[in-house]
mmCIF file of C-alpha atoms in Angstrom:
data_model
loop_
_atom_site.group_PDB
_atom_site.id
_atom_site.type_symbol
_atom_site.label_atom_id
_atom_site.label_comp_id
_atom_site.label_asym_id
_atom_site.label_seq_id
_atom_site.Cartn_x
_atom_site.Cartn_y
_atom_site.Cartn_z
ATOM 1 C CA MET A 1 105.917 99.587 126.835
ATOM 2 C CA LYS A 2 103.330 101.716 125.037
ATOM 3 C CA ARG A 3 99.741 101.126 126.112
ATOM 4 C CA ILE A 4 97.396 101.445 123.130
ATOM 5 C CA LEU A 5 93.608 101.287 123.164
ATOM 6 C CA HIS A 6 91.782 100.472 119.955
ATOM 7 C CA ILE A 7 88.111 101.453 120.041
ATOM 8 C CA ALA A 8 86.248 99.266 117.567
ATOM 9 C CA PRO A 9 82.710 98.057 116.832
ATOM 10 C CA GLY A 10 83.679 94.685 118.303
ATOM 11 C CA MET A 11 86.172 91.861 117.924
ATOM 12 C CA ASP A 12 84.498 89.744 115.270
ATOM 13 C CA TYR A 13 85.641 88.286 111.942
ATOM 14 C CA GLY A 14 85.492 91.590 110.068
ATOM 15 C CA GLY A 15 88.202 93.729 108.538
ATOM 16 C CA ILE A 16 88.750 96.060 111.505
ATOM 17 C CA ALA A 17 89.516 93.190 113.881
ATOM 18 C CA SER A 18 91.797 91.697 111.219
ATOM 19 C CA PHE A 19 93.642 95.014 110.891
ATOM 20 C CA ILE A 20 94.233 95.205 114.652
ATOM 21 C CA LEU A 21 95.388 91.591 114.971
ATOM 22 C CA ASN A 22 97.552 91.680 111.830
ATOM 23 C CA TYR A 23 99.450 94.764 112.931
ATOM 24 C CA TYR A 24 99.667 93.784 116.606
ATOM 25 C CA SER A 25 101.287 90.465 115.657
ATOM 26 C CA HIS A 26 104.039 92.301 113.750
ATOM 27 C CA PHE A 27 105.155 94.601 116.569
ATOM 28 C CA PRO A 28 108.131 93.307 118.577
ATOM 29 C CA VAL A 29 107.032 91.343 121.633
ATOM 30 C CA GLY A 30 106.985 93.612 124.665
ATOM 31 C CA SER A 31 107.042 96.885 122.715
ATOM 32 C CA VAL A 32 103.286 97.559 122.950
ATOM 33 C CA GLN A 33 100.146 96.319 124.629
ATOM 34 C CA MET A 34 97.079 96.708 122.426
ATOM 35 C CA ASP A 35 93.709 96.476 124.140
ATOM 36 C CA VAL A 36 90.346 96.708 122.373
ATOM 37 C CA LEU A 37 87.220 98.433 123.671
ATOM 38 C CA GLY A 38 84.098 97.263 121.833
ATOM 39 C CA VAL A 39 81.265 99.765 121.485
ATOM 40 C CA PHE A 40 78.578 97.851 119.593
ATOM 41 C CA SER A 41 78.903 94.273 120.828
ATOM 42 C CA ALA A 42 79.950 92.526 124.010
ATOM 43 C CA ASP A 43 80.535 89.372 121.964
ATOM 44 C CA ALA A 44 84.127 88.941 120.845
ATOM 45 C CA PRO A 45 84.719 85.699 118.908
ATOM 46 C CA ARG A 46 88.336 86.723 118.260
ATOM 47 C CA ARG A 47 89.071 87.617 121.885
ATOM 48 C CA GLU A 48 91.340 84.580 122.270
ATOM 49 C CA GLN A 49 93.544 85.698 119.358
ATOM 50 C CA LEU A 50 93.887 89.130 120.954
ATOM 51 C CA GLU A 51 94.726 87.669 124.356
ATOM 52 C CA LYS A 52 97.404 85.393 122.872
ATOM 53 C CA LEU A 53 99.160 88.538 121.663
ATOM 54 C CA GLY A 54 98.914 90.079 125.149
ATOM 55 C CA GLY A 55 95.867 92.323 124.695
ATOM 56 C CA ARG A 56 92.500 92.480 126.441
ATOM 57 C CA TYR A 57 88.956 92.975 125.186
ATOM 58 C CA SER A 58 86.521 95.123 127.172
ATOM 59 C CA TYR A 59 82.982 96.416 126.779
ATOM 60 C CA VAL A 60 81.358 99.198 128.797
ATOM 61 C CA GLY A 61 78.091 99.614 126.902
ATOM 62 C CA THR A 62 76.695 100.072 123.409
ATOM 63 C CA PHE A 63 77.099 103.460 121.724
ATOM 64 C CA SER A 64 73.893 105.428 121.311
ATOM 65 C CA ASN A 65 73.280 109.046 120.318
ATOM 66 C CA VAL A 66 70.434 109.040 122.855
ATOM 67 C CA HIS A 67 72.849 108.175 125.665
ATOM 68 C CA LEU A 68 75.814 110.097 124.268
ATOM 69 C CA LEU A 69 76.813 111.799 127.531
ATOM 70 C CA ARG A 70 76.700 108.482 129.375
ATOM 71 C CA ASN A 71 78.924 106.921 126.676
ATOM 72 C CA ILE A 72 81.484 109.724 126.862
ATOM 73 C CA ILE A 73 81.656 109.511 130.648
ATOM 74 C CA ALA A 74 82.108 105.720 130.515
ATOM 75 C CA TRP A 75 84.809 105.928 127.842
ATOM 76 C CA THR A 76 86.654 108.712 129.665
ATOM 77 C CA ARG A 77 86.674 106.733 132.922
ATOM 78 C CA PHE A 78 87.848 103.576 131.147
ATOM 79 C CA ILE A 79 90.632 105.361 129.255
ATOM 80 C CA ARG A 80 91.842 107.195 132.360
ATOM 81 C CA GLN A 81 91.921 103.995 134.428
ATOM 82 C CA GLY A 82 93.872 102.210 131.691
ATOM 83 C CA GLN A 83 96.513 104.964 131.561
ATOM 84 C CA TYR A 84 96.737 104.650 127.793
ATOM 85 C CA ASP A 85 99.385 106.424 125.734
ATOM 86 C CA VAL A 86 97.381 106.109 122.498
ATOM 87 C CA VAL A 87 93.670 105.911 121.698
ATOM 88 C CA HIS A 88 92.958 104.706 118.153
ATOM 89 C CA SER A 89 89.307 104.855 117.035
ATOM 90 C CA HIS A 90 88.058 102.615 114.215
ATOM 91 C CA CYS A 91 84.430 103.764 114.409
ATOM 92 C CA ASN A 92 84.433 106.344 111.599
ATOM 93 C CA LEU A 93 82.659 109.585 112.561
ATOM 94 C CA VAL A 94 81.548 108.177 115.909
ATOM 95 C CA GLY A 95 85.241 108.553 116.684
ATOM 96 C CA ALA A 96 84.676 112.275 117.265
ATOM 97 C CA TRP A 97 83.165 111.471 120.664
ATOM 98 C CA MET A 98 85.936 108.999 121.423
ATOM 99 C CA MET A 99 88.508 111.679 120.668
ATOM 100 C CA LEU A 100 86.688 113.961 123.120
ATOM 101 C CA ALA A 101 86.840 111.268 125.808
ATOM 102 C CA ALA A 102 90.542 110.641 125.124
ATOM 103 C CA TRP A 103 91.275 114.385 125.241
ATOM 104 C CA ILE A 104 89.466 114.751 128.570
ATOM 105 C CA ALA A 105 91.416 111.736 129.881
ATOM 106 C CA GLY A 106 94.693 113.421 128.876
ATOM 107 C CA VAL A 107 95.826 110.902 126.236
ATOM 108 C CA PRO A 108 98.621 112.532 124.170
ATOM 109 C CA ILE A 109 98.185 110.551 120.923
ATOM 110 C CA ARG A 110 94.591 110.437 119.622
ATOM 111 C CA VAL A 111 93.969 108.705 116.289
ATOM 112 C CA THR A 112 90.861 108.402 114.106
ATOM 113 C CA HIS A 113 90.631 105.878 111.278
ATOM 114 C CA SER A 114 88.209 105.692 108.352
ATOM 115 C CA HIS A 115 87.457 102.181 107.099
ATOM 116 C CA SER A 116 84.505 102.930 104.814
ATOM 117 C CA THR A 117 83.553 104.923 101.736
ATOM 118 C CA GLY A 118 79.809 104.877 102.459
ATOM 119 C CA LEU A 119 79.375 107.352 105.294
ATOM 120 C CA LEU A 120 77.519 110.407 104.088
ATOM 121 C CA SER A 121 73.875 110.818 103.167
ATOM 122 C CA GLY A 122 70.658 112.006 104.706
ATOM 123 C CA SER A 123 68.808 115.154 105.676
ATOM 124 C CA PHE A 124 70.111 118.660 106.292
ATOM 125 C CA ILE A 125 70.187 117.982 110.035
ATOM 126 C CA GLN A 126 72.203 114.798 109.499
ATOM 127 C CA ARG A 127 74.679 116.669 107.303
ATOM 128 C CA CYS A 128 75.046 119.289 110.026
ATOM 129 C CA TYR A 129 75.790 116.474 112.486
ATOM 130 C CA VAL A 130 78.455 115.207 110.085
ATOM 131 C CA GLY A 131 79.954 118.693 109.992
ATOM 132 C CA LEU A 132 80.050 118.937 113.788
ATOM 133 C CA ARG A 133 81.866 115.647 114.159
ATOM 134 C CA ARG A 134 84.343 116.513 111.409
ATOM 135 C CA TRP A 135 85.092 119.778 113.219
ATOM 136 C CA MET A 136 85.675 117.864 116.460
ATOM 137 C CA ILE A 137 87.976 115.365 114.769
ATOM 138 C CA LYS A 138 89.959 118.172 113.134
ATOM 139 C CA HIS A 139 90.610 119.801 116.517
ATOM 140 C CA LEU A 140 90.820 116.796 118.838
ATOM 141 C CA ALA A 141 92.574 114.048 116.846
ATOM 142 C CA THR A 142 96.349 114.307 116.662
ATOM 143 C CA ARG A 143 96.478 111.955 113.635
ATOM 144 C CA ARG A 144 93.776 111.162 111.088
ATOM 145 C CA LEU A 145 94.057 107.920 109.101
ATOM 146 C CA ALA A 146 92.154 106.197 106.303
ATOM 147 C CA CYS A 147 92.442 102.804 104.635
ATOM 148 C CA SER A 148 92.239 104.484 101.210
ATOM 149 C CA HIS A 149 92.001 107.957 99.703
ATOM 150 C CA ASP A 150 88.275 107.512 98.994
ATOM 151 C CA ALA A 151 87.616 106.395 102.569
ATOM 152 C CA GLY A 152 89.484 109.444 103.825
ATOM 153 C CA ILE A 153 87.431 111.845 101.710
ATOM 154 C CA ALA A 154 84.213 110.140 102.818
ATOM 155 C CA MET A 155 85.006 110.664 106.494
ATOM 156 C CA TYR A 156 87.038 113.854 106.602
ATOM 157 C CA GLY A 157 85.865 115.763 103.533
ATOM 158 C CA ASN A 158 88.128 117.843 101.342
ATOM 159 C CA THR A 159 89.352 120.304 103.978
ATOM 160 C CA ILE A 160 90.851 118.058 106.671
ATOM 161 C CA ASP A 161 94.289 116.530 106.205
ATOM 162 C CA PHE A 162 94.619 112.770 106.617
ATOM 163 C CA GLU A 163 97.100 110.040 105.756
ATOM 164 C CA VAL A 164 96.496 106.647 104.198
ATOM 165 C CA ILE A 165 97.724 103.553 106.025
ATOM 166 C CA ASN A 166 97.380 100.378 104.038
ATOM 167 C CA ASN A 167 95.436 97.346 105.227
ATOM 168 C CA GLY A 168 98.450 95.126 104.806
ATOM 169 C CA ILE A 169 98.436 91.357 105.342
ATOM 170 C CA ASP A 170 101.076 88.711 105.881
ATOM 171 C CA VAL A 171 101.062 87.201 102.387
ATOM 172 C CA CYS A 172 102.856 84.055 103.530
ATOM 173 C CA ASP A 173 99.841 83.138 105.682
ATOM 174 C CA TYR A 174 97.812 82.608 102.493
ATOM 175 C CA ALA A 175 100.187 81.907 99.601
ATOM 176 C CA GLY A 176 102.197 78.810 98.882
ATOM 177 C CA GLY A 177 101.314 75.971 101.212
ATOM 178 C CA GLU A 178 98.598 73.429 100.536
ATOM 179 C CA THR A 179 95.604 73.384 102.884
ATOM 180 C CA ASP A 180 93.840 70.113 103.738
ATOM 181 C CA ILE A 181 90.150 70.697 103.015
ATOM 182 C CA SER A 182 88.918 67.128 103.274
ATOM 183 C CA ALA A 183 87.339 67.740 106.686
ATOM 184 C CA LEU A 184 85.656 70.911 105.422
ATOM 185 C CA ARG A 185 84.271 69.089 102.378
ATOM 186 C CA GLU A 186 82.845 66.450 104.683
ATOM 187 C CA GLU A 187 81.376 69.053 107.069
ATOM 188 C CA LEU A 188 79.639 70.899 104.226
ATOM 189 C CA SER A 189 78.785 67.766 102.235
ATOM 190 C CA ILE A 190 80.599 68.933 99.088
ATOM 191 C CA PRO A 191 81.869 66.059 96.930
ATOM 192 C CA ASP A 192 85.104 66.346 94.959
ATOM 193 C CA GLY A 193 84.611 67.725 91.465
ATOM 194 C CA HIS A 194 81.783 70.115 92.352
ATOM 195 C CA ARG A 195 82.636 73.723 91.564
ATOM 196 C CA VAL A 196 82.295 75.973 94.637
ATOM 197 C CA TYR A 197 81.251 79.634 94.664
ATOM 198 C CA THR A 198 81.553 81.542 97.925
ATOM 199 C CA LEU A 199 80.581 84.686 99.807
ATOM 200 C CA VAL A 200 81.315 84.622 103.528
ATOM 201 C CA ALA A 201 81.117 88.082 105.060
ATOM 202 C CA ARG A 202 79.226 89.938 107.756
ATOM 203 C CA ILE A 203 75.549 89.584 106.922
ATOM 204 C CA SER A 204 74.419 93.130 106.319
ATOM 205 C CA GLU A 205 72.946 95.130 103.478
ATOM 206 C CA VAL A 206 76.302 96.484 102.338
ATOM 207 C CA LYS A 207 77.728 92.990 101.650
ATOM 208 C CA ASN A 208 74.787 92.299 99.294
ATOM 209 C CA HIS A 209 74.211 88.616 100.045
ATOM 210 C CA ASP A 210 70.796 88.756 98.340
ATOM 211 C CA PHE A 211 72.428 89.673 95.038
ATOM 212 C CA ALA A 212 74.905 86.811 95.427
ATOM 213 C CA VAL A 213 71.973 84.393 95.713
ATOM 214 C CA ASP A 214 70.453 85.921 92.557
ATOM 215 C CA VAL A 215 73.762 85.381 90.767
ATOM 216 C CA PHE A 216 74.025 81.792 91.942
ATOM 217 C CA ARG A 217 70.519 81.079 90.661
ATOM 218 C CA HIS A 218 71.860 81.669 87.155
ATOM 219 C CA ILE A 219 75.125 79.826 87.871
ATOM 220 C CA HIS A 220 73.062 76.822 88.945
ATOM 221 C CA ALA A 221 71.116 76.972 85.677
ATOM 222 C CA ILE A 222 74.437 76.759 83.792
ATOM 223 C CA ASP A 223 76.021 74.172 86.093
ATOM 224 C CA PRO A 224 73.490 72.230 88.230
ATOM 225 C CA SER A 225 76.304 70.562 90.201
ATOM 226 C CA ALA A 226 77.673 73.920 91.439
ATOM 227 C CA ILE A 227 77.646 74.688 95.169
ATOM 228 C CA LEU A 228 77.280 78.074 96.876
ATOM 229 C CA VAL A 229 78.825 78.590 100.316
ATOM 230 C CA ILE A 230 77.289 81.732 101.766
ATOM 231 C CA GLY A 231 76.956 83.386 105.139
ATOM 232 C CA GLY A 232 78.963 85.003 107.883
ATOM 233 C CA ALA A 233 78.353 86.742 111.185
ATOM 234 C CA GLY A 234 75.096 88.620 111.579
ATOM 235 C CA GLY A 235 71.531 87.976 110.583
ATOM 236 C CA GLU A 236 68.464 87.536 112.679
ATOM 237 C CA ASN A 237 70.179 85.580 115.477
ATOM 238 C CA ASP A 238 73.063 88.004 115.982
ATOM 239 C CA PRO A 239 72.438 90.755 118.579
ATOM 240 C CA THR A 240 74.502 93.227 116.539
ATOM 241 C CA GLU A 241 72.272 92.680 113.502
ATOM 242 C CA ARG A 242 68.914 91.746 114.979
ATOM 243 C CA HIS A 243 67.132 94.539 113.112
ATOM 244 C CA SER A 244 68.673 93.646 109.762
ATOM 245 C CA PRO A 245 66.350 91.916 107.283
ATOM 246 C CA THR A 246 69.292 90.725 105.207
ATOM 247 C CA GLY A 247 69.714 87.296 106.789
ATOM 248 C CA PRO A 248 66.048 86.221 106.620
ATOM 249 C CA ALA A 249 65.670 87.701 103.110
ATOM 250 C CA MET A 250 68.651 85.678 101.920
ATOM 251 C CA LEU A 251 67.160 82.474 103.319
ATOM 252 C CA ARG A 252 63.774 83.224 101.732
ATOM 253 C CA LYS A 253 65.390 83.656 98.328
ATOM 254 C CA ILE A 254 67.265 80.367 98.622
ATOM 255 C CA HIS A 255 63.951 78.636 99.356
ATOM 256 C CA GLU A 256 62.050 80.576 96.664
ATOM 257 C CA TYR A 257 64.577 79.553 94.006
ATOM 258 C CA GLY A 258 64.603 75.926 95.162
ATOM 259 C CA LEU A 259 68.331 75.988 95.874
ATOM 260 C CA GLU A 260 68.361 74.377 99.316
ATOM 261 C CA GLU A 261 70.287 71.319 98.108
ATOM 262 C CA SER A 262 72.936 73.433 96.368
ATOM 263 C CA VAL A 263 73.559 76.128 98.993
ATOM 264 C CA ARG A 264 75.503 75.769 102.230
ATOM 265 C CA VAL A 265 74.632 78.532 104.698
ATOM 266 C CA VAL A 266 77.436 78.943 107.241
ATOM 267 C CA GLY A 267 77.952 81.287 110.156
ATOM 268 C CA PRO A 268 81.142 83.152 111.037
ATOM 269 C CA ARG A 269 84.248 81.070 110.360
ATOM 270 C CA ASN A 270 87.693 81.004 111.913
ATOM 271 C CA ASP A 271 89.084 78.730 109.180
ATOM 272 C CA MET A 272 89.135 81.157 106.280
ATOM 273 C CA GLN A 273 92.278 79.676 104.730
ATOM 274 C CA ALA A 274 90.370 76.404 104.310
ATOM 275 C CA ILE A 275 87.330 78.251 102.947
ATOM 276 C CA TYR A 276 89.582 79.983 100.406
ATOM 277 C CA ALA A 277 91.212 76.681 99.425
ATOM 278 C CA LEU A 278 87.775 75.131 98.907
ATOM 279 C CA THR A 279 86.585 77.994 96.674
ATOM 280 C CA ASP A 280 86.761 78.044 92.870
ATOM 281 C CA CYS A 281 85.322 81.552 92.505
ATOM 282 C CA TRP A 282 84.438 84.203 95.094
ATOM 283 C CA LEU A 283 81.511 86.596 94.696
ATOM 284 C CA PHE A 284 82.132 90.115 96.048
ATOM 285 C CA PRO A 285 79.060 92.265 95.237
ATOM 286 C CA SER A 286 79.462 94.864 98.029
ATOM 287 C CA LEU A 287 77.558 98.135 97.735
ATOM 288 C CA TYR A 288 80.654 99.930 99.040
ATOM 289 C CA GLU A 289 83.880 99.182 100.909
ATOM 290 C CA GLY A 290 86.788 101.127 102.332
ATOM 291 C CA PHE A 291 89.769 98.971 101.419
ATOM 292 C CA PRO A 292 88.700 95.349 101.905
ATOM 293 C CA ILE A 293 91.247 93.101 103.597
ATOM 294 C CA ALA A 294 89.268 90.115 102.314
ATOM 295 C CA LEU A 295 90.195 90.994 98.726
ATOM 296 C CA LEU A 296 93.863 91.000 99.683
ATOM 297 C CA GLU A 297 93.527 87.605 101.347
ATOM 298 C CA LEU A 298 91.694 86.222 98.309
ATOM 299 C CA GLN A 299 94.401 87.360 95.916
ATOM 300 C CA ALA A 300 97.153 86.067 98.192
ATOM 301 C CA SER A 301 95.268 82.740 98.070
ATOM 302 C CA SER A 302 95.033 82.829 94.226
ATOM 303 C CA ILE A 303 91.206 82.896 94.245
ATOM 304 C CA PRO A 304 89.459 84.352 91.153
ATOM 305 C CA THR A 305 86.905 86.920 92.325
ATOM 306 C CA ILE A 306 84.026 88.759 90.667
ATOM 307 C CA VAL A 307 83.992 92.198 92.281
ATOM 308 C CA SER A 308 81.449 95.002 92.397
ATOM 309 C CA ASP A 309 82.454 98.174 90.564
ATOM 310 C CA ARG A 310 81.659 100.049 93.796
ATOM 311 C CA VAL A 311 84.853 98.618 95.346
ATOM 312 C CA THR A 312 88.096 100.549 94.964
ATOM 313 C CA ARG A 313 90.329 99.268 92.161
ATOM 314 C CA ALA A 314 93.320 100.110 94.346
ATOM 315 C CA ALA A 315 92.694 96.698 95.928
ATOM 316 C CA ASP A 316 93.675 95.006 92.645
ATOM 317 C CA MET A 317 97.191 93.554 92.945
ATOM 318 C CA GLY A 318 97.516 93.197 89.175
ATOM 319 C CA LEU A 319 97.581 89.404 89.390
ATOM 320 C CA GLY A 320 94.684 88.893 86.997
ATOM 321 C CA LEU A 321 92.457 87.492 89.752
ATOM 322 C CA LEU A 322 89.855 90.265 90.057
ATOM 323 C CA THR A 323 87.126 90.907 87.519
ATOM 324 C CA PHE A 324 85.188 94.117 88.187
ATOM 325 C CA VAL A 325 81.551 94.076 87.086
ATOM 326 C CA SER A 326 78.946 96.805 87.465
ATOM 327 C CA LEU A 327 76.217 96.234 90.027
ATOM 328 C CA ASP A 328 73.887 97.660 87.393
ATOM 329 C CA SER A 329 74.602 94.559 85.299
ATOM 330 C CA SER A 330 72.120 91.723 85.670
ATOM 331 C CA PRO A 331 72.782 88.710 87.916
ATOM 332 C CA ARG A 332 72.897 86.671 84.678
ATOM 333 C CA VAL A 333 75.913 88.694 83.497
ATOM 334 C CA TRP A 334 77.618 88.175 86.851
ATOM 335 C CA ALA A 335 76.908 84.449 86.618
ATOM 336 C CA GLN A 336 78.400 84.178 83.143
ATOM 337 C CA MET A 337 81.539 85.995 84.266
ATOM 338 C CA ALA A 338 81.835 83.746 87.340
ATOM 339 C CA CYS A 339 81.441 80.559 85.314
ATOM 340 C CA GLU A 340 84.233 81.666 82.971
ATOM 341 C CA THR A 341 86.817 82.012 85.753
ATOM 342 C CA HIS A 342 89.537 79.395 86.202
ATOM 343 C CA LYS A 343 91.372 78.745 89.451
ATOM 344 C CA LYS A 344 95.134 78.451 89.191
ATOM 345 C CA ARG A 345 97.625 78.788 92.029
ATOM 346 C CA LEU A 346 100.148 81.534 91.339
ATOM 347 C CA PRO A 347 103.795 81.281 92.457
ATOM 348 C CA THR A 348 104.348 82.690 95.939
ATOM 349 C CA ASP A 349 107.176 84.917 94.706
ATOM 350 C CA THR A 350 104.865 86.487 92.121
ATOM 351 C CA ILE A 351 102.204 87.219 94.738
ATOM 352 C CA LEU A 352 104.680 88.565 97.280
ATOM 353 C CA SER A 353 106.309 90.820 94.690
ATOM 354 C CA ALA A 354 102.932 92.320 93.720
ATOM 355 C CA PHE A 355 102.046 93.036 97.357
ATOM 356 C CA LYS A 356 105.424 94.548 98.178
ATOM 357 C CA GLN A 357 105.327 96.712 95.065
ATOM 358 C CA ARG A 358 102.071 98.238 96.361
ATOM 359 C CA ALA A 359 103.229 98.313 100.004
ATOM 360 C CA LEU A 360 100.432 95.932 100.983
ATOM 361 C CA ASP A 361 102.566 93.206 102.506
ATOM 362 C CA ILE A 362 102.352 94.030 106.193
ATOM 363 C CA SER A 363 106.090 93.717 106.735
ATOM 364 C CA SER A 364 106.535 96.648 104.352
ATOM 365 C CA ASN A 365 104.333 99.129 106.185
ATOM 366 C CA VAL A 366 103.928 98.219 109.850
ATOM 367 C CA SER A 367 106.637 100.772 110.620
ATOM 368 C CA GLN A 368 104.210 103.529 109.564
ATOM 369 C CA LEU A 369 101.879 102.640 112.421
ATOM 370 C CA ALA A 370 104.809 102.331 114.839
ATOM 371 C CA THR A 371 105.830 105.875 113.934
ATOM 372 C CA ILE A 372 102.312 107.168 114.552
ATOM 373 C CA TYR A 373 102.269 105.501 117.959
ATOM 374 C CA GLY A 374 105.718 106.846 118.777
ATOM 375 C CA THR A 375 107.239 103.419 119.364
ATOM 376 C CA ASP A 376 110.152 101.572 117.841
ATOM 377 C CA ARG A 377 109.513 98.817 115.302
#
């Protein structure tokens, strides 16, 4: 059995945790053990899902450039004690230091993975720091992955080879079957017949919750019975986001616009299939993304979505469900586009065919990761 350590920000409801769990669940039972080492949060709301698959979640301290040597020593000790065959970092350029720890620990297969297109900016000194970590990754990582070509260029630049591995999903988890949402409607006090707009994602600047509230202000002016379900992990009460103003700013806007009766603010959810089934139109105004798994899940669930033009169009399955709109357009324009969408469940065969054609059904591409790990699929 191959012992694989994923090093990730945490084990929350975000795309990286979904990637790990999705792929782990499609390896033959007993062929691998995938553990996760969190480096930004000791909290792991999806720990139970990982443990059901046979993995473990651990935390040895939060990453900090100030305490870099202490982090490297802790990671090296942890990796050596675990006797891992593979170390797979999902922490973008921070992965350079994880590759150093894995190299010191003697791990033969060392993998970095870019999940974002928004990595590079800042002063001359910061750009030099980027260059140092790219140099380390080039010489220490045995494989370099990215969720899309743009994410690869953002992390590795134009001179380091990398390969794209798709953020595939199990389409059958989302397409086809009917989901009972009566309990969810009761929980959120949403009567039948009220059109529901949704954005549930990690509360941070990049997900642009504030803009979604601005958009809904105009939607509400068009349709006063409309409901917005908004929220996710993070915000002022989350230790991983305690310095982020996004959560409080979002709540202030809801109050300022007088939308308290029409907005349902929710935390992180583990019932996303029900949330999707409840939704008539999803708002996706991200400032940037790597290759968002959420967009794949939304399309597999037949949910019309208004998407920021900053998001890669490679995530479009060609099912007519995504409408890309510039973030430079006004919230009123976004609202008009959202109000014009119509929800209609597509045939499962049509959805599955579109995903397989683009190698984004997980059954089509899990073998790529098995090959990288040097294990049979």
